[in-house]
mmCIF file with all atom_site columns, C-alpha atoms in Angstrom:
data_model
loop_
_atom_site.group_PDB
_atom_site.id
_atom_site.type_symbol
_atom_site.label_atom_id
_atom_site.label_alt_id
_atom_site.label_comp_id
_atom_site.label_asym_id
_atom_site.label_entity_id
_atom_site.label_seq_id
_atom_site.pdbx_PDB_ins_code
_atom_site.Cartn_x
_atom_site.Cartn_y
_atom_site.Cartn_z
_atom_site.occupancy
_atom_site.B_iso_or_equiv
_atom_site.pdbx_formal_charge
_atom_site.auth_seq_id
_atom_site.auth_comp_id
_atom_site.auth_asym_id
_atom_site.auth_atom_id
_atom_site.pdbx_PDB_model_num
ATOM 1   C CA . ASP A 1 1   ? 0.000   0.000   0.000   1.00 0.00 ? 1   ASP A CA 1
ATOM 2   C CA . ALA A 1 2   ? 1.218   3.481   -0.831  1.00 0.00 ? 2   ALA A CA 1
ATOM 3   C CA . LYS A 1 3   ? 2.108   5.485   2.255   1.00 0.00 ? 3   LYS A CA 1
ATOM 4   C CA . THR A 1 4   ? 0.647   8.726   3.555   1.00 0.00 ? 4   THR A CA 1
ATOM 5   C CA . THR A 1 5   ? 2.264   11.273  5.851   1.00 0.00 ? 5   THR A CA 1
ATOM 6   C CA . GLN A 1 6   ? 0.250   13.445  8.200   1.00 0.00 ? 6   GLN A CA 1
ATOM 7   C CA . PRO A 1 7   ? 1.143   15.750  11.087  1.00 0.00 ? 7   PRO A CA 1
ATOM 8   C CA . ASN A 1 8   ? 0.722   14.061  14.446  1.00 0.00 ? 8   ASN A CA 1
ATOM 9   C CA . SER A 1 9   ? -1.502  16.768  15.848  1.00 0.00 ? 9   SER A CA 1
ATOM 10  C CA . MET A 1 10  ? -3.166  20.066  15.053  1.00 0.00 ? 10  MET A CA 1
ATOM 11  C CA . GLU A 1 11  ? -5.155  22.592  17.011  1.00 0.00 ? 11  GLU A CA 1
ATOM 12  C CA . SER A 1 12  ? -8.003  24.797  15.941  1.00 0.00 ? 12  SER A CA 1
ATOM 13  C CA . ASN A 1 13  ? -10.357 27.286  17.466  1.00 0.00 ? 13  ASN A CA 1
ATOM 14  C CA . GLU A 1 14  ? -14.047 26.585  17.326  1.00 0.00 ? 14  GLU A CA 1
ATOM 15  C CA . GLU A 1 15  ? -15.878 28.150  14.382  1.00 0.00 ? 15  GLU A CA 1
ATOM 16  C CA . GLU A 1 16  ? -12.611 28.513  12.466  1.00 0.00 ? 16  GLU A CA 1
ATOM 17  C CA . PRO A 1 17  ? -11.744 26.589  9.278   1.00 0.00 ? 17  PRO A CA 1
ATOM 18  C CA . VAL A 1 18  ? -9.288  23.708  9.608   1.00 0.00 ? 18  VAL A CA 1
ATOM 19  C CA . HIS A 1 19  ? -6.967  22.470  6.889   1.00 0.00 ? 19  HIS A CA 1
ATOM 20  C CA . LEU A 1 20  ? -5.596  18.980  7.530   1.00 0.00 ? 20  LEU A CA 1
ATOM 21  C CA . PRO A 1 21  ? -2.740  18.131  5.150   1.00 0.00 ? 21  PRO A CA 1
ATOM 22  C CA . CYS A 1 22  ? -1.713  14.762  3.811   1.00 0.00 ? 22  CYS A CA 1
ATOM 23  C CA . ASN A 1 23  ? 1.285   13.877  1.676   1.00 0.00 ? 23  ASN A CA 1
ATOM 24  C CA . HIS A 1 24  ? 1.196   10.820  -0.565  1.00 0.00 ? 24  HIS A CA 1
ATOM 25  C CA . SER A 1 25  ? 4.065   11.204  -2.985  1.00 0.00 ? 25  SER A CA 1
ATOM 26  C CA . THR A 1 26  ? 4.027   7.538   -4.062  1.00 0.00 ? 26  THR A CA 1
ATOM 27  C CA . ILE A 1 27  ? 0.353   7.488   -4.985  1.00 0.00 ? 27  ILE A CA 1
ATOM 28  C CA . SER A 1 28  ? -0.498  5.419   -8.050  1.00 0.00 ? 28  SER A CA 1
ATOM 29  C CA . GLY A 1 29  ? -2.841  6.511   -10.787 1.00 0.00 ? 29  GLY A CA 1
ATOM 30  C CA . THR A 1 30  ? -5.642  4.286   -9.585  1.00 0.00 ? 30  THR A CA 1
ATOM 31  C CA . ASP A 1 31  ? -5.443  5.034   -5.860  1.00 0.00 ? 31  ASP A CA 1
ATOM 32  C CA . TYR A 1 32  ? -8.417  6.792   -4.338  1.00 0.00 ? 32  TYR A CA 1
ATOM 33  C CA . ILE A 1 33  ? -7.763  9.206   -1.468  1.00 0.00 ? 33  ILE A CA 1
ATOM 34  C CA . HIS A 1 34  ? -10.003 8.465   1.499   1.00 0.00 ? 34  HIS A CA 1
ATOM 35  C CA . TRP A 1 35  ? -10.419 10.313  4.768   1.00 0.00 ? 35  TRP A CA 1
ATOM 36  C CA . TYR A 1 36  ? -11.836 8.775   7.903   1.00 0.00 ? 36  TYR A CA 1
ATOM 37  C CA . ARG A 1 37  ? -12.030 10.115  11.404  1.00 0.00 ? 37  ARG A CA 1
ATOM 38  C CA . GLN A 1 38  ? -12.266 8.444   14.771  1.00 0.00 ? 38  GLN A CA 1
ATOM 39  C CA . LEU A 1 39  ? -14.002 10.231  17.600  1.00 0.00 ? 39  LEU A CA 1
ATOM 40  C CA . PRO A 1 40  ? -13.076 9.239   21.156  1.00 0.00 ? 40  PRO A CA 1
ATOM 41  C CA . SER A 1 41  ? -14.390 5.798   22.117  1.00 0.00 ? 41  SER A CA 1
ATOM 42  C CA . GLN A 1 42  ? -15.962 5.203   18.707  1.00 0.00 ? 42  GLN A CA 1
ATOM 43  C CA . GLY A 1 43  ? -15.166 3.300   15.546  1.00 0.00 ? 43  GLY A CA 1
ATOM 44  C CA . PRO A 1 44  ? -13.751 5.112   12.517  1.00 0.00 ? 44  PRO A CA 1
ATOM 45  C CA . GLU A 1 45  ? -16.213 7.092   10.459  1.00 0.00 ? 45  GLU A CA 1
ATOM 46  C CA . TYR A 1 46  ? -16.060 7.884   6.752   1.00 0.00 ? 46  TYR A CA 1
ATOM 47  C CA . VAL A 1 47  ? -15.551 11.554  5.941   1.00 0.00 ? 47  VAL A CA 1
ATOM 48  C CA . ILE A 1 48  ? -14.881 11.938  2.232   1.00 0.00 ? 48  ILE A CA 1
ATOM 49  C CA . HIS A 1 49  ? -12.962 10.487  -0.699  1.00 0.00 ? 49  HIS A CA 1
ATOM 50  C CA . GLY A 1 50  ? -11.771 11.530  -4.139  1.00 0.00 ? 50  GLY A CA 1
ATOM 51  C CA . LEU A 1 51  ? -9.629  10.566  -7.088  1.00 0.00 ? 51  LEU A CA 1
ATOM 52  C CA . THR A 1 52  ? -8.528  13.676  -8.970  1.00 0.00 ? 52  THR A CA 1
ATOM 53  C CA . SER A 1 53  ? -11.058 16.454  -8.600  1.00 0.00 ? 53  SER A CA 1
ATOM 54  C CA . ASN A 1 54  ? -11.900 18.398  -5.469  1.00 0.00 ? 54  ASN A CA 1
ATOM 55  C CA . VAL A 1 55  ? -14.888 17.027  -3.610  1.00 0.00 ? 55  VAL A CA 1
ATOM 56  C CA . ASN A 1 56  ? -17.445 18.508  -1.251  1.00 0.00 ? 56  ASN A CA 1
ATOM 57  C CA . ASN A 1 57  ? -19.966 16.886  1.015   1.00 0.00 ? 57  ASN A CA 1
ATOM 58  C CA . ARG A 1 58  ? -21.945 17.861  4.092   1.00 0.00 ? 58  ARG A CA 1
ATOM 59  C CA . MET A 1 59  ? -19.046 17.049  6.400   1.00 0.00 ? 59  MET A CA 1
ATOM 60  C CA . ALA A 1 60  ? -16.017 18.470  4.634   1.00 0.00 ? 60  ALA A CA 1
ATOM 61  C CA . SER A 1 61  ? -14.196 19.350  1.438   1.00 0.00 ? 61  SER A CA 1
ATOM 62  C CA . LEU A 1 62  ? -11.270 17.524  -0.097  1.00 0.00 ? 62  LEU A CA 1
ATOM 63  C CA . ALA A 1 63  ? -8.735  19.478  -2.103  1.00 0.00 ? 63  ALA A CA 1
ATOM 64  C CA . ILE A 1 64  ? -6.430  17.314  -4.226  1.00 0.00 ? 64  ILE A CA 1
ATOM 65  C CA . ALA A 1 65  ? -3.212  18.686  -5.687  1.00 0.00 ? 65  ALA A CA 1
ATOM 66  C CA . GLU A 1 66  ? -2.914  18.624  -9.453  1.00 0.00 ? 66  GLU A CA 1
ATOM 67  C CA . ASP A 1 67  ? -0.064  16.078  -9.283  1.00 0.00 ? 67  ASP A CA 1
ATOM 68  C CA . ARG A 1 68  ? -2.048  14.099  -6.664  1.00 0.00 ? 68  ARG A CA 1
ATOM 69  C CA . LYS A 1 69  ? 0.979   13.893  -4.400  1.00 0.00 ? 69  LYS A CA 1
ATOM 70  C CA . SER A 1 70  ? -0.851  15.695  -1.619  1.00 0.00 ? 70  SER A CA 1
ATOM 71  C CA . SER A 1 71  ? -4.342  16.499  -0.461  1.00 0.00 ? 71  SER A CA 1
ATOM 72  C CA . THR A 1 72  ? -6.035  18.622  2.181   1.00 0.00 ? 72  THR A CA 1
ATOM 73  C CA . LEU A 1 73  ? -9.144  17.902  4.175   1.00 0.00 ? 73  LEU A CA 1
ATOM 74  C CA . ILE A 1 74  ? -11.000 21.099  4.931   1.00 0.00 ? 74  ILE A CA 1
ATOM 75  C CA . LEU A 1 75  ? -13.463 21.453  7.780   1.00 0.00 ? 75  LEU A CA 1
ATOM 76  C CA . HIS A 1 76  ? -15.141 24.759  7.089   1.00 0.00 ? 76  HIS A CA 1
ATOM 77  C CA . ARG A 1 77  ? -16.162 25.584  10.641  1.00 0.00 ? 77  ARG A CA 1
ATOM 78  C CA . ALA A 1 78  ? -14.667 23.385  13.323  1.00 0.00 ? 78  ALA A CA 1
ATOM 79  C CA . THR A 1 79  ? -16.827 22.495  16.288  1.00 0.00 ? 79  THR A CA 1
ATOM 80  C CA . LEU A 1 80  ? -15.954 20.721  19.504  1.00 0.00 ? 80  LEU A CA 1
ATOM 81  C CA . ARG A 1 81  ? -17.564 17.604  18.036  1.00 0.00 ? 81  ARG A CA 1
ATOM 82  C CA . ASP A 1 82  ? -14.933 17.572  15.289  1.00 0.00 ? 82  ASP A CA 1
ATOM 83  C CA . ALA A 1 83  ? -12.197 16.764  17.799  1.00 0.00 ? 83  ALA A CA 1
ATOM 84  C CA . ALA A 1 84  ? -10.957 13.397  16.579  1.00 0.00 ? 84  ALA A CA 1
ATOM 85  C CA . VAL A 1 85  ? -8.113  11.553  14.897  1.00 0.00 ? 85  VAL A CA 1
ATOM 86  C CA . TYR A 1 86  ? -8.269  12.102  11.139  1.00 0.00 ? 86  TYR A CA 1
ATOM 87  C CA . TYR A 1 87  ? -6.825  9.443   8.865   1.00 0.00 ? 87  TYR A CA 1
ATOM 88  C CA . CYS A 1 88  ? -5.772  9.978   5.257   1.00 0.00 ? 88  CYS A CA 1
ATOM 89  C CA . ILE A 1 89  ? -5.746  6.638   3.435   1.00 0.00 ? 89  ILE A CA 1
ATOM 90  C CA . LEU A 1 90  ? -4.951  5.523   -0.096  1.00 0.00 ? 90  LEU A CA 1
ATOM 91  C CA . ARG A 1 91  ? -7.167  2.767   -1.328  1.00 0.00 ? 91  ARG A CA 1
ATOM 92  C CA . ASP A 1 92  ? -6.259  0.490   -4.239  1.00 0.00 ? 92  ASP A CA 1
ATOM 93  C CA . ALA A 1 93  ? -8.697  0.407   -7.085  1.00 0.00 ? 93  ALA A CA 1
ATOM 94  C CA . LEU A 1 94  ? -9.640  -3.136  -7.894  1.00 0.00 ? 94  LEU A CA 1
ATOM 95  C CA . GLU A 1 95  ? -12.010 -4.741  -10.304 1.00 0.00 ? 95  GLU A CA 1
ATOM 96  C CA . PRO A 1 96  ? -15.691 -3.984  -9.777  1.00 0.00 ? 96  PRO A CA 1
ATOM 97  C CA . GLY A 1 97  ? -17.321 -6.441  -7.438  1.00 0.00 ? 97  GLY A CA 1
ATOM 98  C CA . THR A 1 98  ? -14.602 -6.406  -4.845  1.00 0.00 ? 98  THR A CA 1
ATOM 99  C CA . ALA A 1 99  ? -13.710 -4.030  -2.058  1.00 0.00 ? 99  ALA A CA 1
ATOM 100 C CA . SER A 1 100 ? -10.252 -3.627  -0.663  1.00 0.00 ? 100 SER A CA 1
ATOM 101 C CA . LYS A 1 101 ? -9.207  -3.064  2.917   1.00 0.00 ? 101 LYS A CA 1
ATOM 102 C CA . LEU A 1 102 ? -8.204  0.271   4.409   1.00 0.00 ? 102 LEU A CA 1
ATOM 103 C CA . THR A 1 103 ? -4.717  0.562   5.859   1.00 0.00 ? 103 THR A CA 1
ATOM 104 C CA . PHE A 1 104 ? -4.713  3.134   8.656   1.00 0.00 ? 104 PHE A CA 1
ATOM 105 C CA . GLY A 1 105 ? -1.657  5.163   9.562   1.00 0.00 ? 105 GLY A CA 1
ATOM 106 C CA . THR A 1 106 ? -1.250  7.173   12.729  1.00 0.00 ? 106 THR A CA 1
ATOM 107 C CA . GLY A 1 107 ? -3.442  10.051  11.576  1.00 0.00 ? 107 GLY A CA 1
ATOM 108 C CA . THR A 1 108 ? -3.688  13.612  12.828  1.00 0.00 ? 108 THR A CA 1
ATOM 109 C CA . ARG A 1 109 ? -5.192  14.278  16.235  1.00 0.00 ? 109 ARG A CA 1
ATOM 110 C CA . LEU A 1 110 ? -7.275  17.434  15.938  1.00 0.00 ? 110 LEU A CA 1
ATOM 111 C CA . GLN A 1 111 ? -7.942  19.439  19.063  1.00 0.00 ? 111 GLN A CA 1
ATOM 112 C CA . VAL A 1 112 ? -10.664 22.065  18.950  1.00 0.00 ? 112 VAL A CA 1
ATOM 113 C CA . THR A 1 113 ? -10.776 24.733  21.611  1.00 0.00 ? 113 THR A CA 1
ATOM 114 C CA . LEU A 1 114 ? -13.297 27.397  22.502  1.00 0.00 ? 114 LEU A CA 1
ATOM 115 C CA . ASP B 2 1   ? -25.591 4.379   14.083  1.00 0.00 ? 1   ASP B CA 1
ATOM 116 C CA . SER B 2 2   ? -23.500 2.748   11.353  1.00 0.00 ? 2   SER B CA 1
ATOM 117 C CA . GLY B 2 3   ? -25.737 -0.301  11.078  1.00 0.00 ? 3   GLY B CA 1
ATOM 118 C CA . VAL B 2 4   ? -22.883 -2.628  12.033  1.00 0.00 ? 4   VAL B CA 1
ATOM 119 C CA . THR B 2 5   ? -23.485 -4.483  15.286  1.00 0.00 ? 5   THR B CA 1
ATOM 120 C CA . GLN B 2 6   ? -20.747 -5.972  17.402  1.00 0.00 ? 6   GLN B CA 1
ATOM 121 C CA . THR B 2 7   ? -21.124 -8.145  20.465  1.00 0.00 ? 7   THR B CA 1
ATOM 122 C CA . PRO B 2 8   ? -20.094 -8.224  23.202  1.00 0.00 ? 8   PRO B CA 1
ATOM 123 C CA . LYS B 2 9   ? -19.211 -4.589  23.827  1.00 0.00 ? 9   LYS B CA 1
ATOM 124 C CA . HIS B 2 10  ? -16.930 -5.471  26.712  1.00 0.00 ? 10  HIS B CA 1
ATOM 125 C CA . LEU B 2 11  ? -15.247 -8.723  27.623  1.00 0.00 ? 11  LEU B CA 1
ATOM 126 C CA . ILE B 2 12  ? -12.870 -9.536  30.451  1.00 0.00 ? 12  ILE B CA 1
ATOM 127 C CA . THR B 2 13  ? -11.097 -12.851 30.508  1.00 0.00 ? 13  THR B CA 1
ATOM 128 C CA . ALA B 2 14  ? -7.933  -14.542 31.678  1.00 0.00 ? 14  ALA B CA 1
ATOM 129 C CA . THR B 2 15  ? -4.766  -15.491 29.876  1.00 0.00 ? 15  THR B CA 1
ATOM 130 C CA . GLY B 2 16  ? -4.963  -18.787 28.058  1.00 0.00 ? 16  GLY B CA 1
ATOM 131 C CA . GLN B 2 17  ? -8.699  -18.530 27.464  1.00 0.00 ? 17  GLN B CA 1
ATOM 132 C CA . ARG B 2 18  ? -10.610 -18.386 24.200  1.00 0.00 ? 18  ARG B CA 1
ATOM 133 C CA . VAL B 2 19  ? -13.228 -15.834 23.173  1.00 0.00 ? 19  VAL B CA 1
ATOM 134 C CA . THR B 2 20  ? -15.473 -15.236 20.196  1.00 0.00 ? 20  THR B CA 1
ATOM 135 C CA . LEU B 2 21  ? -16.405 -11.800 18.934  1.00 0.00 ? 21  LEU B CA 1
ATOM 136 C CA . ARG B 2 22  ? -19.419 -11.437 16.730  1.00 0.00 ? 22  ARG B CA 1
ATOM 137 C CA . CYS B 2 23  ? -20.217 -8.964  13.980  1.00 0.00 ? 23  CYS B CA 1
ATOM 138 C CA . SER B 2 24  ? -23.429 -8.376  12.078  1.00 0.00 ? 24  SER B CA 1
ATOM 139 C CA . PRO B 2 25  ? -22.783 -6.255  8.989   1.00 0.00 ? 25  PRO B CA 1
ATOM 140 C CA . ARG B 2 26  ? -25.142 -3.717  7.507   1.00 0.00 ? 26  ARG B CA 1
ATOM 141 C CA . SER B 2 27  ? -27.997 -5.296  5.650   1.00 0.00 ? 27  SER B CA 1
ATOM 142 C CA . GLY B 2 28  ? -26.819 -6.373  2.220   1.00 0.00 ? 28  GLY B CA 1
ATOM 143 C CA . ASP B 2 29  ? -23.117 -5.691  2.741   1.00 0.00 ? 29  ASP B CA 1
ATOM 144 C CA . LEU B 2 30  ? -21.039 -8.613  1.495   1.00 0.00 ? 30  LEU B CA 1
ATOM 145 C CA . SER B 2 31  ? -17.620 -7.590  2.802   1.00 0.00 ? 31  SER B CA 1
ATOM 146 C CA . VAL B 2 32  ? -16.645 -7.802  6.448   1.00 0.00 ? 32  VAL B CA 1
ATOM 147 C CA . TYR B 2 33  ? -13.349 -6.550  7.861   1.00 0.00 ? 33  TYR B CA 1
ATOM 148 C CA . TRP B 2 34  ? -11.769 -7.041  11.266  1.00 0.00 ? 34  TRP B CA 1
ATOM 149 C CA . TYR B 2 35  ? -9.395  -4.548  12.845  1.00 0.00 ? 35  TYR B CA 1
ATOM 150 C CA . GLN B 2 36  ? -7.490  -4.505  16.108  1.00 0.00 ? 36  GLN B CA 1
ATOM 151 C CA . GLN B 2 37  ? -6.718  -1.254  17.901  1.00 0.00 ? 37  GLN B CA 1
ATOM 152 C CA . SER B 2 38  ? -4.307  -1.219  20.783  1.00 0.00 ? 38  SER B CA 1
ATOM 153 C CA . LEU B 2 39  ? -2.666  1.798   22.390  1.00 0.00 ? 39  LEU B CA 1
ATOM 154 C CA . ASP B 2 40  ? 0.771   1.153   20.948  1.00 0.00 ? 40  ASP B CA 1
ATOM 155 C CA . GLN B 2 41  ? -0.171  -0.262  17.536  1.00 0.00 ? 41  GLN B CA 1
ATOM 156 C CA . GLY B 2 42  ? -3.011  1.875   16.284  1.00 0.00 ? 42  GLY B CA 1
ATOM 157 C CA . LEU B 2 43  ? -5.615  0.406   13.948  1.00 0.00 ? 43  LEU B CA 1
ATOM 158 C CA . GLN B 2 44  ? -4.289  -2.828  12.474  1.00 0.00 ? 44  GLN B CA 1
ATOM 159 C CA . PHE B 2 45  ? -6.089  -4.709  9.720   1.00 0.00 ? 45  PHE B CA 1
ATOM 160 C CA . LEU B 2 46  ? -6.579  -8.355  10.596  1.00 0.00 ? 46  LEU B CA 1
ATOM 161 C CA . ILE B 2 47  ? -8.675  -10.031 7.937   1.00 0.00 ? 47  ILE B CA 1
ATOM 162 C CA . GLN B 2 48  ? -11.394 -9.475  5.315   1.00 0.00 ? 48  GLN B CA 1
ATOM 163 C CA . TYR B 2 49  ? -14.171 -11.750 4.128   1.00 0.00 ? 49  TYR B CA 1
ATOM 164 C CA . TYR B 2 50  ? -16.233 -11.285 1.030   1.00 0.00 ? 50  TYR B CA 1
ATOM 165 C CA . ASN B 2 51  ? -19.452 -13.246 0.665   1.00 0.00 ? 51  ASN B CA 1
ATOM 166 C CA . GLY B 2 52  ? -18.179 -16.040 2.861   1.00 0.00 ? 52  GLY B CA 1
ATOM 167 C CA . GLU B 2 53  ? -14.679 -16.309 1.468   1.00 0.00 ? 53  GLU B CA 1
ATOM 168 C CA . GLU B 2 54  ? -11.448 -14.969 2.867   1.00 0.00 ? 54  GLU B CA 1
ATOM 169 C CA . ARG B 2 55  ? -10.356 -12.074 0.674   1.00 0.00 ? 55  ARG B CA 1
ATOM 170 C CA . ALA B 2 56  ? -7.372  -10.470 2.384   1.00 0.00 ? 56  ALA B CA 1
ATOM 171 C CA . LYS B 2 57  ? -5.233  -11.192 5.372   1.00 0.00 ? 57  LYS B CA 1
ATOM 172 C CA . GLY B 2 58  ? -3.272  -8.720  7.443   1.00 0.00 ? 58  GLY B CA 1
ATOM 173 C CA . ASN B 2 59  ? -1.395  -8.975  10.703  1.00 0.00 ? 59  ASN B CA 1
ATOM 174 C CA . ILE B 2 60  ? -3.532  -11.718 12.138  1.00 0.00 ? 60  ILE B CA 1
ATOM 175 C CA . LEU B 2 61  ? -1.887  -14.100 14.569  1.00 0.00 ? 61  LEU B CA 1
ATOM 176 C CA . GLU B 2 62  ? -2.164  -17.843 14.092  1.00 0.00 ? 62  GLU B CA 1
ATOM 177 C CA . ARG B 2 63  ? -4.019  -17.994 17.420  1.00 0.00 ? 63  ARG B CA 1
ATOM 178 C CA . PHE B 2 64  ? -6.762  -15.904 15.827  1.00 0.00 ? 64  PHE B CA 1
ATOM 179 C CA . SER B 2 65  ? -9.222  -17.117 13.235  1.00 0.00 ? 65  SER B CA 1
ATOM 180 C CA . ALA B 2 66  ? -12.347 -15.765 11.620  1.00 0.00 ? 66  ALA B CA 1
ATOM 181 C CA . GLN B 2 67  ? -15.166 -16.843 9.407   1.00 0.00 ? 67  GLN B CA 1
ATOM 182 C CA . GLN B 2 68  ? -18.156 -15.396 7.631   1.00 0.00 ? 68  GLN B CA 1
ATOM 183 C CA . PHE B 2 69  ? -21.347 -17.376 7.662   1.00 0.00 ? 69  PHE B CA 1
ATOM 184 C CA . PRO B 2 70  ? -24.001 -17.763 4.928   1.00 0.00 ? 70  PRO B CA 1
ATOM 185 C CA . ASP B 2 71  ? -26.131 -15.090 6.584   1.00 0.00 ? 71  ASP B CA 1
ATOM 186 C CA . LEU B 2 72  ? -23.051 -12.806 6.243   1.00 0.00 ? 72  LEU B CA 1
ATOM 187 C CA . HIS B 2 73  ? -22.407 -12.334 9.940   1.00 0.00 ? 73  HIS B CA 1
ATOM 188 C CA . SER B 2 74  ? -18.827 -12.906 10.992  1.00 0.00 ? 74  SER B CA 1
ATOM 189 C CA . GLU B 2 75  ? -17.031 -14.192 14.041  1.00 0.00 ? 75  GLU B CA 1
ATOM 190 C CA . LEU B 2 76  ? -13.479 -13.563 15.193  1.00 0.00 ? 76  LEU B CA 1
ATOM 191 C CA . ASN B 2 77  ? -12.090 -16.297 17.422  1.00 0.00 ? 77  ASN B CA 1
ATOM 192 C CA . LEU B 2 78  ? -9.178  -15.473 19.686  1.00 0.00 ? 78  LEU B CA 1
ATOM 193 C CA . SER B 2 79  ? -7.511  -18.358 21.509  1.00 0.00 ? 79  SER B CA 1
ATOM 194 C CA . SER B 2 80  ? -4.658  -18.894 23.976  1.00 0.00 ? 80  SER B CA 1
ATOM 195 C CA . LEU B 2 81  ? -5.117  -15.297 24.959  1.00 0.00 ? 81  LEU B CA 1
ATOM 196 C CA . GLU B 2 82  ? -2.180  -13.247 26.132  1.00 0.00 ? 82  GLU B CA 1
ATOM 197 C CA . LEU B 2 83  ? -2.039  -9.946  27.976  1.00 0.00 ? 83  LEU B CA 1
ATOM 198 C CA . GLY B 2 84  ? -0.993  -8.235  24.756  1.00 0.00 ? 84  GLY B CA 1
ATOM 199 C CA . ASP B 2 85  ? -4.249  -9.232  23.074  1.00 0.00 ? 85  ASP B CA 1
ATOM 200 C CA . SER B 2 86  ? -6.081  -6.680  25.167  1.00 0.00 ? 86  SER B CA 1
ATOM 201 C CA . ALA B 2 87  ? -7.430  -4.213  22.641  1.00 0.00 ? 87  ALA B CA 1
ATOM 202 C CA . LEU B 2 88  ? -10.465 -2.835  20.885  1.00 0.00 ? 88  LEU B CA 1
ATOM 203 C CA . TYR B 2 89  ? -11.604 -5.055  18.054  1.00 0.00 ? 89  TYR B CA 1
ATOM 204 C CA . PHE B 2 90  ? -13.580 -3.368  15.312  1.00 0.00 ? 90  PHE B CA 1
ATOM 205 C CA . CYS B 2 91  ? -15.653 -4.910  12.612  1.00 0.00 ? 91  CYS B CA 1
ATOM 206 C CA . ALA B 2 92  ? -16.546 -3.018  9.462   1.00 0.00 ? 92  ALA B CA 1
ATOM 207 C CA . SER B 2 93  ? -18.653 -3.819  6.444   1.00 0.00 ? 93  SER B CA 1
ATOM 208 C CA . SER B 2 94  ? -18.969 -2.491  2.943   1.00 0.00 ? 94  SER B CA 1
ATOM 209 C CA . ALA B 2 95  ? -21.163 -3.062  -0.053  1.00 0.00 ? 95  ALA B CA 1
ATOM 210 C CA . VAL B 2 96  ? -20.064 -4.420  -3.373  1.00 0.00 ? 96  VAL B CA 1
ATOM 211 C CA . GLY B 2 97  ? -18.851 -1.723  -5.682  1.00 0.00 ? 97  GLY B CA 1
ATOM 212 C CA . GLY B 2 98  ? -15.104 -1.413  -5.861  1.00 0.00 ? 98  GLY B CA 1
ATOM 213 C CA . ASN B 2 99  ? -13.225 1.146   -3.874  1.00 0.00 ? 99  ASN B CA 1
ATOM 214 C CA . THR B 2 100 ? -15.394 4.193   -3.997  1.00 0.00 ? 100 THR B CA 1
ATOM 215 C CA . GLY B 2 101 ? -17.636 2.864   -1.298  1.00 0.00 ? 101 GLY B CA 1
ATOM 216 C CA . GLU B 2 102 ? -17.147 3.560   2.346   1.00 0.00 ? 102 GLU B CA 1
ATOM 217 C CA . LEU B 2 103 ? -16.529 1.170   5.170   1.00 0.00 ? 103 LEU B CA 1
ATOM 218 C CA . PHE B 2 104 ? -18.994 1.279   8.029   1.00 0.00 ? 104 PHE B CA 1
ATOM 219 C CA . PHE B 2 105 ? -17.499 0.473   11.411  1.00 0.00 ? 105 PHE B CA 1
ATOM 220 C CA . GLY B 2 106 ? -19.161 -0.924  14.471  1.00 0.00 ? 106 GLY B CA 1
ATOM 221 C CA . GLU B 2 107 ? -18.602 0.451   17.938  1.00 0.00 ? 107 GLU B CA 1
ATOM 222 C CA . GLY B 2 108 ? -16.080 -2.210  18.757  1.00 0.00 ? 108 GLY B CA 1
ATOM 223 C CA . SER B 2 109 ? -15.586 -4.956  21.303  1.00 0.00 ? 109 SER B CA 1
ATOM 224 C CA . ARG B 2 110 ? -13.219 -4.094  24.104  1.00 0.00 ? 110 ARG B CA 1
ATOM 225 C CA . LEU B 2 111 ? -11.266 -7.148  25.217  1.00 0.00 ? 111 LEU B CA 1
ATOM 226 C CA . THR B 2 112 ? -9.345  -7.116  28.473  1.00 0.00 ? 112 THR B CA 1
ATOM 227 C CA . VAL B 2 113 ? -7.085  -10.057 29.225  1.00 0.00 ? 113 VAL B CA 1
ATOM 228 C CA . LEU B 2 114 ? -6.000  -10.322 32.842  1.00 0.00 ? 114 LEU B CA 1
#
């Protein structure tokens, strides 16, 4: 699996935007970029994913560099409930009808303060 | 609520014993994944089943085994337990559809080996 690099921790003030970076310089052309987060005492939760274009959903936005060697998860207005470990994961594209595993790294622990 | 159910939520046992963790995936999901999360190792992929067949294997010890039944629920069997097996064990499921789909995680089973 191609590797991702994320900062160990970040801090943000509530109501401020948060940009969580991820480097994946060895990404292959068919790797999807996935983001999951894990709130305290819970299982991981899907946030967003993309391949080449920027993506938006109700939780966050994903900005993907043109060369795909890095990406940024954007939380537009951080709340205390967004305090979690955020994982950036590359997922191999396989033939339709199968689904590959996720390989979690150490992620970024986001602290949100008032 | 992710729709993935894991039982038991908590389990305390002694070294040398054997336990079984159970996972019911979301309705219709064919893939089931098992992960182990300990304080020093992070989220480690153990094994994946797809429609009853083993699809991928990760860092799963020989003392551990799993299976997926015809009704798609899965069980993770841990035997000859050691202190180091104390961890959170997560089950996740996903639908068919390649690698654009998300994994849905259960709330985990916390195993304590004394």
